[in-house]
PDB file of C-alpha atoms in Angstrom:
ATOM      1  CA  MET A  36       0.109  -0.041  -0.042  1.00 90.00           C
ATOM      2  CA  MET A  37       1.193   3.427  -1.055  1.00 95.00           C
ATOM      3  CA  LEU A  38       0.175   6.923  -0.036  1.00 95.00           C
ATOM      4  CA  MET A  39      -0.383   9.530  -2.360  1.00 97.00           C
ATOM      5  CA  VAL A  40      -0.165  13.081  -1.219  1.00 96.00           C
ATOM      6  CA  ASP A  41      -1.355  16.531  -2.882  1.00 96.00           C
ATOM      7  CA  MET A  42      -0.335  19.334  -1.068  1.00 93.00           C
ATOM      8  CA  GLY A  43      -1.791  22.482  -2.380  1.00 89.00           C
ATOM      9  CA  ASN A  44      -1.719  26.101  -1.505  1.00 84.00           C
ATOM     10  CA  SER A  45      -4.631  26.068   0.945  1.00 83.00           C
ATOM     11  CA  SER A  46      -5.477  22.292   1.168  1.00 88.00           C
ATOM     12  CA  LEU A  47      -4.086  18.738   1.801  1.00 91.00           C
ATOM     13  CA  LYS A  48      -5.252  15.723  -0.326  1.00 94.00           C
ATOM     14  CA  TRP A  49      -4.475  12.195  -0.386  1.00 95.00           C
ATOM     15  CA  ALA A  50      -5.807   8.678  -1.247  1.00 95.00           C
ATOM     16  CA  PHE A  51      -4.005   5.518  -0.728  1.00 94.00           C
ATOM     17  CA  PHE A  52      -3.039   3.056  -3.606  1.00 95.00           C
ATOM     18  CA  ASP A  53      -3.620  -0.598  -3.089  1.00 91.00           C
ATOM     19  CA  LYS A  54      -4.179  -3.337  -5.127  1.00 88.00           C
ATOM     20  CA  GLY A  55      -4.134  -1.440  -8.453  1.00 90.00           C
ATOM     21  CA  LYS A  56      -6.765   0.932  -6.983  1.00 93.00           C
ATOM     22  CA  LEU A  57      -6.615   4.395  -5.549  1.00 95.00           C
ATOM     23  CA  SER A  58      -9.143   4.830  -2.399  1.00 94.00           C
ATOM     24  CA  PRO A  59     -11.447   7.711  -2.496  1.00 94.00           C
ATOM     25  CA  LEU A  60      -9.766  11.041  -2.533  1.00 94.00           C
ATOM     26  CA  GLU A  61      -9.829  12.756   1.112  1.00 93.00           C
ATOM     27  CA  ARG A  62      -9.122  16.339   1.766  1.00 90.00           C
ATOM     28  CA  ILE A  63      -8.706  18.657   4.756  1.00 88.00           C
ATOM     29  CA  PRO A  64      -8.059  22.548   4.627  1.00 86.00           C
ATOM     30  CA  TYR A  65      -4.895  23.716   6.505  1.00 79.00           C
ATOM     31  CA  GLN A  66      -2.594  26.457   7.622  1.00 67.00           C
ATOM     32  CA  SER A  67       1.225  25.783   8.629  1.00 59.00           C
ATOM     33  CA  ASN A  68       0.445  25.950  12.605  1.00 67.00           C
ATOM     34  CA  ASN A  69      -2.216  23.206  12.513  1.00 80.00           C
ATOM     35  CA  LEU A  70      -0.707  20.751   9.845  1.00 83.00           C
ATOM     36  CA  LYS A  71       0.745  18.467  12.381  1.00 85.00           C
ATOM     37  CA  ASN A  72      -2.453  17.943  14.312  1.00 86.00           C
ATOM     38  CA  LEU A  73      -4.689  17.355  11.264  1.00 87.00           C
ATOM     39  CA  LEU A  74      -2.011  14.952   9.894  1.00 88.00           C
ATOM     40  CA  THR A  75      -2.152  12.993  13.478  1.00 89.00           C
ATOM     41  CA  GLN A  76      -6.520  13.006  13.173  1.00 86.00           C
ATOM     42  CA  ALA A  77      -6.289  11.989   9.750  1.00 85.00           C
ATOM     43  CA  TRP A  78      -3.659   9.633   9.529  1.00 89.00           C
ATOM     44  CA  LEU A  79      -3.236   8.006  12.629  1.00 82.00           C
ATOM     45  CA  ARG A  80      -6.406   5.979  12.019  1.00 78.00           C
ATOM     46  CA  CYS A  81      -4.839   3.849   9.513  1.00 77.00           C
ATOM     47  CA  ASN A  82      -4.841   0.134  10.508  1.00 71.00           C
ATOM     48  CA  ILE A  83      -1.809  -0.522   8.257  1.00 79.00           C
ATOM     49  CA  PRO A  84       1.056   2.327   7.690  1.00 82.00           C
ATOM     50  CA  PRO A  85       2.235   2.653   3.995  1.00 89.00           C
ATOM     51  CA  ARG A  86       5.155   0.945   2.568  1.00 93.00           C
ATOM     52  CA  SER A  87       5.809   4.376   0.722  1.00 95.00           C
ATOM     53  CA  VAL A  88       4.663   8.086   0.516  1.00 96.00           C
ATOM     54  CA  TRP A  89       4.517   9.853  -2.763  1.00 97.00           C
ATOM     55  CA  VAL A  90       4.034  13.745  -2.771  1.00 97.00           C
ATOM     56  CA  SER A  91       3.223  16.528  -5.097  1.00 97.00           C
ATOM     57  CA  ASN A  92       4.199  19.620  -3.269  1.00 96.00           C
ATOM     58  CA  VAL A  93       3.381  23.537  -4.165  1.00 94.00           C
ATOM     59  CA  ALA A  94       2.894  24.756  -0.444  1.00 91.00           C
ATOM     60  CA  GLY A  95       6.621  25.741  -0.055  1.00 91.00           C
ATOM     61  CA  PRO A  96       9.395  24.109   2.136  1.00 93.00           C
ATOM     62  CA  GLN A  97       8.021  24.714   5.631  1.00 90.00           C
ATOM     63  CA  LYS A  98       4.718  22.476   4.846  1.00 90.00           C
ATOM     64  CA  ALA A  99       7.402  20.066   3.193  1.00 93.00           C
ATOM     65  CA  GLU A 100       9.464  19.726   6.463  1.00 94.00           C
ATOM     66  CA  LEU A 101       6.438  19.380   8.735  1.00 92.00           C
ATOM     67  CA  LEU A 102       4.820  16.623   6.416  1.00 93.00           C
ATOM     68  CA  THR A 103       8.307  15.122   6.400  1.00 95.00           C
ATOM     69  CA  GLN A 104       8.867  15.019  10.316  1.00 94.00           C
ATOM     70  CA  TRP A 105       5.210  13.695  10.742  1.00 93.00           C
ATOM     71  CA  ILE A 106       5.686  10.859   8.346  1.00 94.00           C
ATOM     72  CA  THR A 107       9.275  10.177   9.942  1.00 95.00           C
ATOM     73  CA  THR A 108       8.404  10.309  13.221  1.00 93.00           C
ATOM     74  CA  HIS A 109       4.849   8.123  13.160  1.00 92.00           C
ATOM     75  CA  TRP A 110       6.072   5.667  10.114  1.00 93.00           C
ATOM     76  CA  GLY A 111       9.738   5.725   9.985  1.00 93.00           C
ATOM     77  CA  LEU A 112       9.392   6.643   6.274  1.00 94.00           C
ATOM     78  CA  LYS A 113      10.874   9.336   4.073  1.00 96.00           C
ATOM     79  CA  PRO A 114       8.268  10.918   1.835  1.00 96.00           C
ATOM     80  CA  ILE A 115       9.332  10.881  -2.025  1.00 97.00           C
ATOM     81  CA  PHE A 116       8.758  14.760  -3.199  1.00 97.00           C
ATOM     82  CA  ILE A 117       8.310  14.450  -6.910  1.00 97.00           C
ATOM     83  CA  LYS A 118      10.122  17.291  -9.016  1.00 97.00           C
ATOM     84  CA  THR A 119       9.092  18.686 -12.543  1.00 97.00           C
ATOM     85  CA  THR A 120      11.274  17.171 -15.253  1.00 97.00           C
ATOM     86  CA  HIS A 121      11.945  17.749 -18.717  1.00 97.00           C
ATOM     87  CA  TYR A 122      10.352  14.460 -19.611  1.00 97.00           C
ATOM     88  CA  GLU A 123       8.407  11.742 -17.855  1.00 96.00           C
ATOM     89  CA  CYS A 124       6.303   8.609 -18.531  1.00 96.00           C
ATOM     90  CA  GLY A 125       5.403   9.769 -22.082  1.00 96.00           C
ATOM     91  CA  VAL A 126       5.028  13.560 -21.427  1.00 97.00           C
ATOM     92  CA  LYS A 127       7.408  16.248 -22.757  1.00 97.00           C
ATOM     93  CA  ASN A 128       7.494  19.371 -21.082  1.00 97.00           C
ATOM     94  CA  GLY A 129       6.581  22.426 -22.905  1.00 96.00           C
ATOM     95  CA  TYR A 130       8.229  25.122 -20.762  1.00 96.00           C
ATOM     96  CA  GLU A 131      12.085  26.478 -21.596  1.00 94.00           C
ATOM     97  CA  ASN A 132      12.658  26.049 -18.295  1.00 96.00           C
ATOM     98  CA  PRO A 133      11.010  22.773 -17.009  1.00 95.00           C
ATOM     99  CA  ALA A 134      11.182  23.400 -13.612  1.00 95.00           C
ATOM    100  CA  GLN A 135       9.068  26.452 -13.751  1.00 96.00           C
ATOM    101  CA  LEU A 136       6.012  24.475 -14.547  1.00 97.00           C
ATOM    102  CA  GLY A 137       4.290  23.732 -10.971  1.00 96.00           C
ATOM    103  CA  VAL A 138       4.933  19.805 -10.075  1.00 97.00           C
ATOM    104  CA  ASP A 139       1.044  19.774  -9.621  1.00 96.00           C
ATOM    105  CA  ARG A 140       0.461  21.059 -13.183  1.00 97.00           C
ATOM    106  CA  TRP A 141       3.076  18.381 -14.465  1.00 98.00           C
ATOM    107  CA  LEU A 142       1.359  15.426 -12.509  1.00 98.00           C
ATOM    108  CA  ALA A 143      -2.030  16.243 -13.560  1.00 98.00           C
ATOM    109  CA  LEU A 144      -0.471  16.208 -17.432  1.00 98.00           C
ATOM    110  CA  ILE A 145       1.000  12.525 -16.703  1.00 98.00           C
ATOM    111  CA  GLY A 146      -2.106  11.403 -15.010  1.00 97.00           C
ATOM    112  CA  ALA A 147      -4.276  13.094 -17.775  1.00 97.00           C
ATOM    113  CA  HIS A 148      -2.082  11.364 -20.683  1.00 97.00           C
ATOM    114  CA  HIS A 149      -2.661   8.018 -19.074  1.00 96.00           C
ATOM    115  CA  LEU A 150      -6.319   8.546 -18.736  1.00 95.00           C
ATOM    116  CA  GLU A 151      -7.467   9.583 -22.057  1.00 94.00           C
ATOM    117  CA  LYS A 152      -6.030   9.697 -25.815  1.00 93.00           C
ATOM    118  CA  GLY A 153      -6.063  12.836 -27.820  1.00 94.00           C
ATOM    119  CA  MET A 154      -5.320  16.413 -27.589  1.00 96.00           C
ATOM    120  CA  LEU A 155      -6.254  17.246 -24.199  1.00 97.00           C
ATOM    121  CA  CYS A 156      -7.336  20.673 -22.242  1.00 97.00           C
ATOM    122  CA  VAL A 157      -6.216  20.172 -18.662  1.00 97.00           C
ATOM    123  CA  ILE A 158      -8.060  22.706 -16.179  1.00 96.00           C
ATOM    124  CA  ASP A 159      -7.055  22.737 -12.621  1.00 95.00           C
ATOM    125  CA  CYS A 160      -9.327  25.103 -10.393  1.00 93.00           C
ATOM    126  CA  GLY A 161      -7.748  25.517  -7.150  1.00 89.00           C
ATOM    127  CA  THR A 162      -6.186  28.732  -5.627  1.00 89.00           C
ATOM    128  CA  ALA A 163      -5.556  29.490  -9.176  1.00 93.00           C
ATOM    129  CA  VAL A 164      -6.836  28.216 -12.235  1.00 95.00           C
ATOM    130  CA  THR A 165      -4.367  26.581 -14.759  1.00 96.00           C
ATOM    131  CA  LEU A 166      -4.825  25.294 -18.423  1.00 97.00           C
ATOM    132  CA  ASP A 167      -2.717  23.470 -19.797  1.00 98.00           C
ATOM    133  CA  ILE A 168      -2.937  22.210 -23.575  1.00 98.00           C
ATOM    134  CA  LEU A 169      -1.609  18.450 -24.134  1.00 98.00           C
ATOM    135  CA  SER A 170      -1.031  16.981 -27.846  1.00 97.00           C
ATOM    136  CA  ALA A 171      -2.267  13.200 -28.471  1.00 96.00           C
ATOM    137  CA  SER A 172       1.453  12.392 -28.392  1.00 96.00           C
ATOM    138  CA  GLY A 173       2.055  13.591 -24.954  1.00 97.00           C
ATOM    139  CA  HIS A 174       3.933  17.192 -25.750  1.00 97.00           C
ATOM    140  CA  HIS A 175       2.602  19.928 -23.795  1.00 98.00           C
ATOM    141  CA  GLN A 176       1.737  22.880 -25.669  1.00 96.00           C
ATOM    142  CA  GLY A 177       2.075  25.747 -22.835  1.00 96.00           C
ATOM    143  CA  GLY A 178      -0.570  26.667 -20.809  1.00 96.00           C
ATOM    144  CA  LEU A 179      -2.019  30.126 -19.000  1.00 97.00           C
ATOM    145  CA  ILE A 180      -2.702  31.117 -15.328  1.00 96.00           C
ATOM    146  CA  ILE A 181      -5.387  33.070 -13.660  1.00 95.00           C
ATOM    147  CA  PRO A 182      -6.484  33.588 -10.037  1.00 94.00           C
ATOM    148  CA  GLY A 183      -9.094  31.124  -8.997  1.00 92.00           C
ATOM    149  CA  ILE A 184     -12.704  31.920  -8.736  1.00 91.00           C
ATOM    150  CA  THR A 185     -12.616  32.011  -4.993  1.00 88.00           C
ATOM    151  CA  THR A 186      -9.149  34.071  -4.967  1.00 90.00           C
ATOM    152  CA  MET A 187     -10.722  36.568  -7.470  1.00 90.00           C
ATOM    153  CA  ARG A 188     -14.012  36.799  -5.319  1.00 85.00           C
ATOM    154  CA  ASP A 189     -12.162  37.462  -1.801  1.00 83.00           C
ATOM    155  CA  VAL A 190      -9.358  39.831  -3.329  1.00 84.00           C
ATOM    156  CA  LEU A 191     -12.580  42.144  -4.268  1.00 81.00           C
ATOM    157  CA  LEU A 192     -14.276  41.550  -0.690  1.00 73.00           C
ATOM    158  CA  ASP A 193     -11.070  41.702   1.277  1.00 70.00           C
ATOM    159  CA  ASP A 194      -9.266  44.599  -0.592  1.00 61.00           C
ATOM    160  CA  THR A 195     -12.415  46.702  -1.113  1.00 57.00           C
ATOM    161  CA  TYR A 196     -13.481  48.807   1.529  1.00 49.00           C
ATOM    162  CA  ALA A 197     -17.203  49.129   0.773  1.00 51.00           C
ATOM    163  CA  LEU A 198     -17.562  45.457   0.024  1.00 54.00           C
ATOM    164  CA  ALA A 199     -15.759  44.280   3.347  1.00 52.00           C
ATOM    165  CA  HIS A 200     -18.726  43.581   5.111  1.00 55.00           C
ATOM    166  CA  LEU A 201     -20.336  41.264   2.556  1.00 51.00           C
ATOM    167  CA  ASN A 202     -20.441  37.540   2.901  1.00 50.00           C
ATOM    168  CA  LYS A 203     -18.359  35.210   1.268  1.00 47.00           C
ATOM    169  CA  ILE A 204     -20.332  32.341  -0.728  1.00 48.00           C
ATOM    170  CA  LEU A 205     -18.485  30.080  -3.248  1.00 46.00           C
ATOM    171  CA  PRO A 206     -20.738  30.200  -6.361  1.00 46.00           C
ATOM    172  CA  GLN A 207     -22.108  26.749  -6.984  1.00 45.00           C
ATOM    173  CA  GLY A 208     -22.389  26.858 -10.770  1.00 43.00           C
ATOM    174  CA  ASN A 209     -26.284  27.627 -10.996  1.00 47.00           C
ATOM    175  CA  ASP A 210     -27.033  29.111 -14.265  1.00 47.00           C
ATOM    176  CA  LYS A 211     -30.595  29.985 -13.399  1.00 61.00           C
ATOM    177  CA  GLN A 212     -29.377  33.411 -12.256  1.00 74.00           C
ATOM    178  CA  PHE A 213     -27.543  34.553 -15.221  1.00 83.00           C
ATOM    179  CA  LEU A 214     -27.008  38.027 -13.915  1.00 87.00           C
ATOM    180  CA  ALA A 215     -27.062  39.302 -10.332  1.00 84.00           C
ATOM    181  CA  HIS A 216     -28.923  41.552  -8.615  1.00 83.00           C
ATOM    182  CA  ASP A 217     -26.795  41.858  -5.646  1.00 80.00           C
ATOM    183  CA  THR A 218     -23.089  42.987  -5.021  1.00 79.00           C
ATOM    184  CA  ARG A 219     -22.098  39.713  -3.612  1.00 78.00           C
ATOM    185  CA  THR A 220     -23.750  37.688  -6.093  1.00 82.00           C
ATOM    186  CA  GLY A 221     -22.082  39.960  -8.687  1.00 86.00           C
ATOM    187  CA  ILE A 222     -18.678  39.502  -7.659  1.00 85.00           C
ATOM    188  CA  SER A 223     -19.216  35.594  -7.530  1.00 85.00           C
ATOM    189  CA  GLN A 224     -20.784  35.457 -10.583  1.00 89.00           C
ATOM    190  CA  GLY A 225     -18.348  37.398 -12.552  1.00 91.00           C
ATOM    191  CA  ALA A 226     -15.342  35.307 -11.347  1.00 91.00           C
ATOM    192  CA  LEU A 227     -17.087  32.318 -12.465  1.00 92.00           C
ATOM    193  CA  TYR A 228     -17.598  33.686 -15.914  1.00 93.00           C
ATOM    194  CA  ALA A 229     -14.342  34.688 -15.970  1.00 94.00           C
ATOM    195  CA  VAL A 230     -12.799  31.240 -15.664  1.00 94.00           C
ATOM    196  CA  ILE A 231     -15.683  29.939 -18.200  1.00 94.00           C
ATOM    197  CA  GLY A 232     -14.768  32.694 -20.660  1.00 95.00           C
ATOM    198  CA  LEU A 233     -11.067  31.580 -20.698  1.00 95.00           C
ATOM    199  CA  VAL A 234     -11.760  27.816 -21.120  1.00 95.00           C
ATOM    200  CA  LYS A 235     -14.192  28.546 -23.841  1.00 94.00           C
ATOM    201  CA  TYR A 236     -11.927  31.204 -25.681  1.00 96.00           C
ATOM    202  CA  VAL A 237      -9.024  28.596 -25.599  1.00 96.00           C
ATOM    203  CA  VAL A 238     -10.800  25.559 -26.716  1.00 94.00           C
ATOM    204  CA  ASN A 239     -12.634  27.501 -29.583  1.00 95.00           C
ATOM    205  CA  THR A 240      -9.375  28.826 -30.808  1.00 96.00           C
ATOM    206  CA  LEU A 241      -7.695  25.584 -30.703  1.00 95.00           C
ATOM    207  CA  GLU A 242     -10.885  24.018 -32.494  1.00 94.00           C
ATOM    208  CA  LYS A 243     -10.934  26.440 -35.209  1.00 95.00           C
ATOM    209  CA  GLN A 244      -7.357  25.550 -36.105  1.00 94.00           C
ATOM    210  CA  GLY A 245      -8.889  21.977 -36.849  1.00 93.00           C
ATOM    211  CA  ASN A 246      -8.095  20.424 -33.270  1.00 94.00           C
ATOM    212  CA  LYS A 247     -10.612  17.906 -31.743  1.00 94.00           C
ATOM    213  CA  ILE A 248     -10.074  18.799 -27.600  1.00 95.00           C
ATOM    214  CA  LYS A 249     -11.161  16.665 -24.682  1.00 95.00           C
ATOM    215  CA  LEU A 250     -11.656  18.674 -21.572  1.00 95.00           C
ATOM    216  CA  ILE A 251     -10.303  17.236 -18.085  1.00 96.00           C
ATOM    217  CA  LEU A 252     -11.426  19.378 -15.028  1.00 96.00           C
ATOM    218  CA  THR A 253      -9.690  18.878 -11.408  1.00 95.00           C
ATOM    219  CA  GLY A 254      -9.288  21.100  -8.346  1.00 91.00           C
ATOM    220  CA  GLY A 255     -11.833  22.034  -5.700  1.00 88.00           C
ATOM    221  CA  SER A 256     -13.762  24.520  -7.550  1.00 88.00           C
ATOM    222  CA  ALA A 257     -13.981  22.579 -10.768  1.00 90.00           C
ATOM    223  CA  SER A 258     -17.525  21.607  -9.680  1.00 87.00           C
ATOM    224  CA  ALA A 259     -18.362  25.043 -10.224  1.00 88.00           C
ATOM    225  CA  ILE A 260     -17.776  25.414 -13.796  1.00 89.00           C
ATOM    226  CA  LYS A 261     -18.443  21.904 -14.929  1.00 87.00           C
ATOM    227  CA  SER A 262     -22.317  22.359 -15.474  1.00 86.00           C
ATOM    228  CA  PHE A 263     -21.260  25.202 -17.919  1.00 88.00           C
ATOM    229  CA  LEU A 264     -19.246  23.049 -20.089  1.00 87.00           C
ATOM    230  CA  GLN A 265     -20.731  20.649 -22.440  1.00 78.00           C
ATOM    231  CA  THR A 266     -18.484  17.710 -22.875  1.00 76.00           C
ATOM    232  CA  HIS A 267     -15.640  17.232 -20.353  1.00 84.00           C
ATOM    233  CA  GLN A 268     -14.240  14.314 -17.976  1.00 92.00           C
ATOM    234  CA  HIS A 269     -14.024  15.477 -14.337  1.00 94.00           C
ATOM    235  CA  VAL A 270     -11.471  13.808 -12.240  1.00 96.00           C
ATOM    236  CA  PRO A 271     -11.004  15.017  -8.662  1.00 95.00           C
ATOM    237  CA  ASP A 272      -7.792  13.028  -7.918  1.00 96.00           C
ATOM    238  CA  LEU A 273      -5.989  13.457 -11.228  1.00 97.00           C
ATOM    239  CA  VAL A 274      -2.805  14.823  -9.445  1.00 97.00           C
ATOM    240  CA  LEU A 275      -2.708  11.720  -7.189  1.00 98.00           C
ATOM    241  CA  GLN A 276      -3.382   9.768 -10.728  1.00 97.00           C
ATOM    242  CA  GLY A 277      -0.299  11.451 -11.851  1.00 97.00           C
ATOM    243  CA  LEU A 278       1.427  10.366  -9.092  1.00 97.00           C
ATOM    244  CA  VAL A 279       0.294   6.507  -9.100  1.00 97.00           C
ATOM    245  CA  VAL A 280       1.755   6.702 -13.010  1.00 97.00           C
ATOM    246  CA  ILE A 281       5.427   7.662 -11.519  1.00 96.00           C
ATOM    247  CA  ALA A 282       5.434   5.839  -8.665  1.00 95.00           C
ATOM    248  CA  SER A 283       4.423   2.442 -10.604  1.00 92.00           C
ATOM    249  CA  GLN A 284       6.974   3.041 -13.078  1.00 88.00           C
ATOM    250  CA  SER A 285       9.629   3.017 -10.285  1.00 81.00           C
ATOM    251  CA  LEU A 286       8.477  -0.227  -8.709  1.00 71.00           C
TER     252      LEU A 286
END
């Protein structure tokens, strides 16, 4: 049994890989000062410790060190932190400096390439929204980054004095109310449409060039946009699936 861990900017996601299958994705929000307690609550209930721990980390060295200390103390293991490379598991990095591509995006591309054939548009909706295009042969064509739905909304609510008193409600992708009739909803819907507009613009542009695109969605806010997109595959554990591909190759 192996443990796959995705350390994002605002939450920790994990699943156990055993007998060729991933367990259901689990998620906890965290900050640096409560990570150890959260790990104890979440992982000490495991009846059998994993034989290895594979990690995607975009949360920085401090959280990585806390995670390493906990795993070493409780399980006697040293976690394996994956790094972005030029080429891995059939996927070629499209960045001029491969290391600049976030490891979560890299793993999502690897996971997507092994799940689906053809040209892919991989969209990760989290603190940021990242959009990456992968050719049928596994060549990363490049990508785009914008603030996530919650990030865009919170920037306005937090930094604008007149809006600071408004409640912060995550948009649920409800298309029944196309235009808002209050400021809070206007901000939420505007952020939502900004993401949808980016996705549709990129897909339409590529399709006009003769490409057939398959959409793959992942990330905590993917559910907010998926009802606005006609054809897509929603894979909440896509980064972890990329970890599984790399871990399985190393066995």
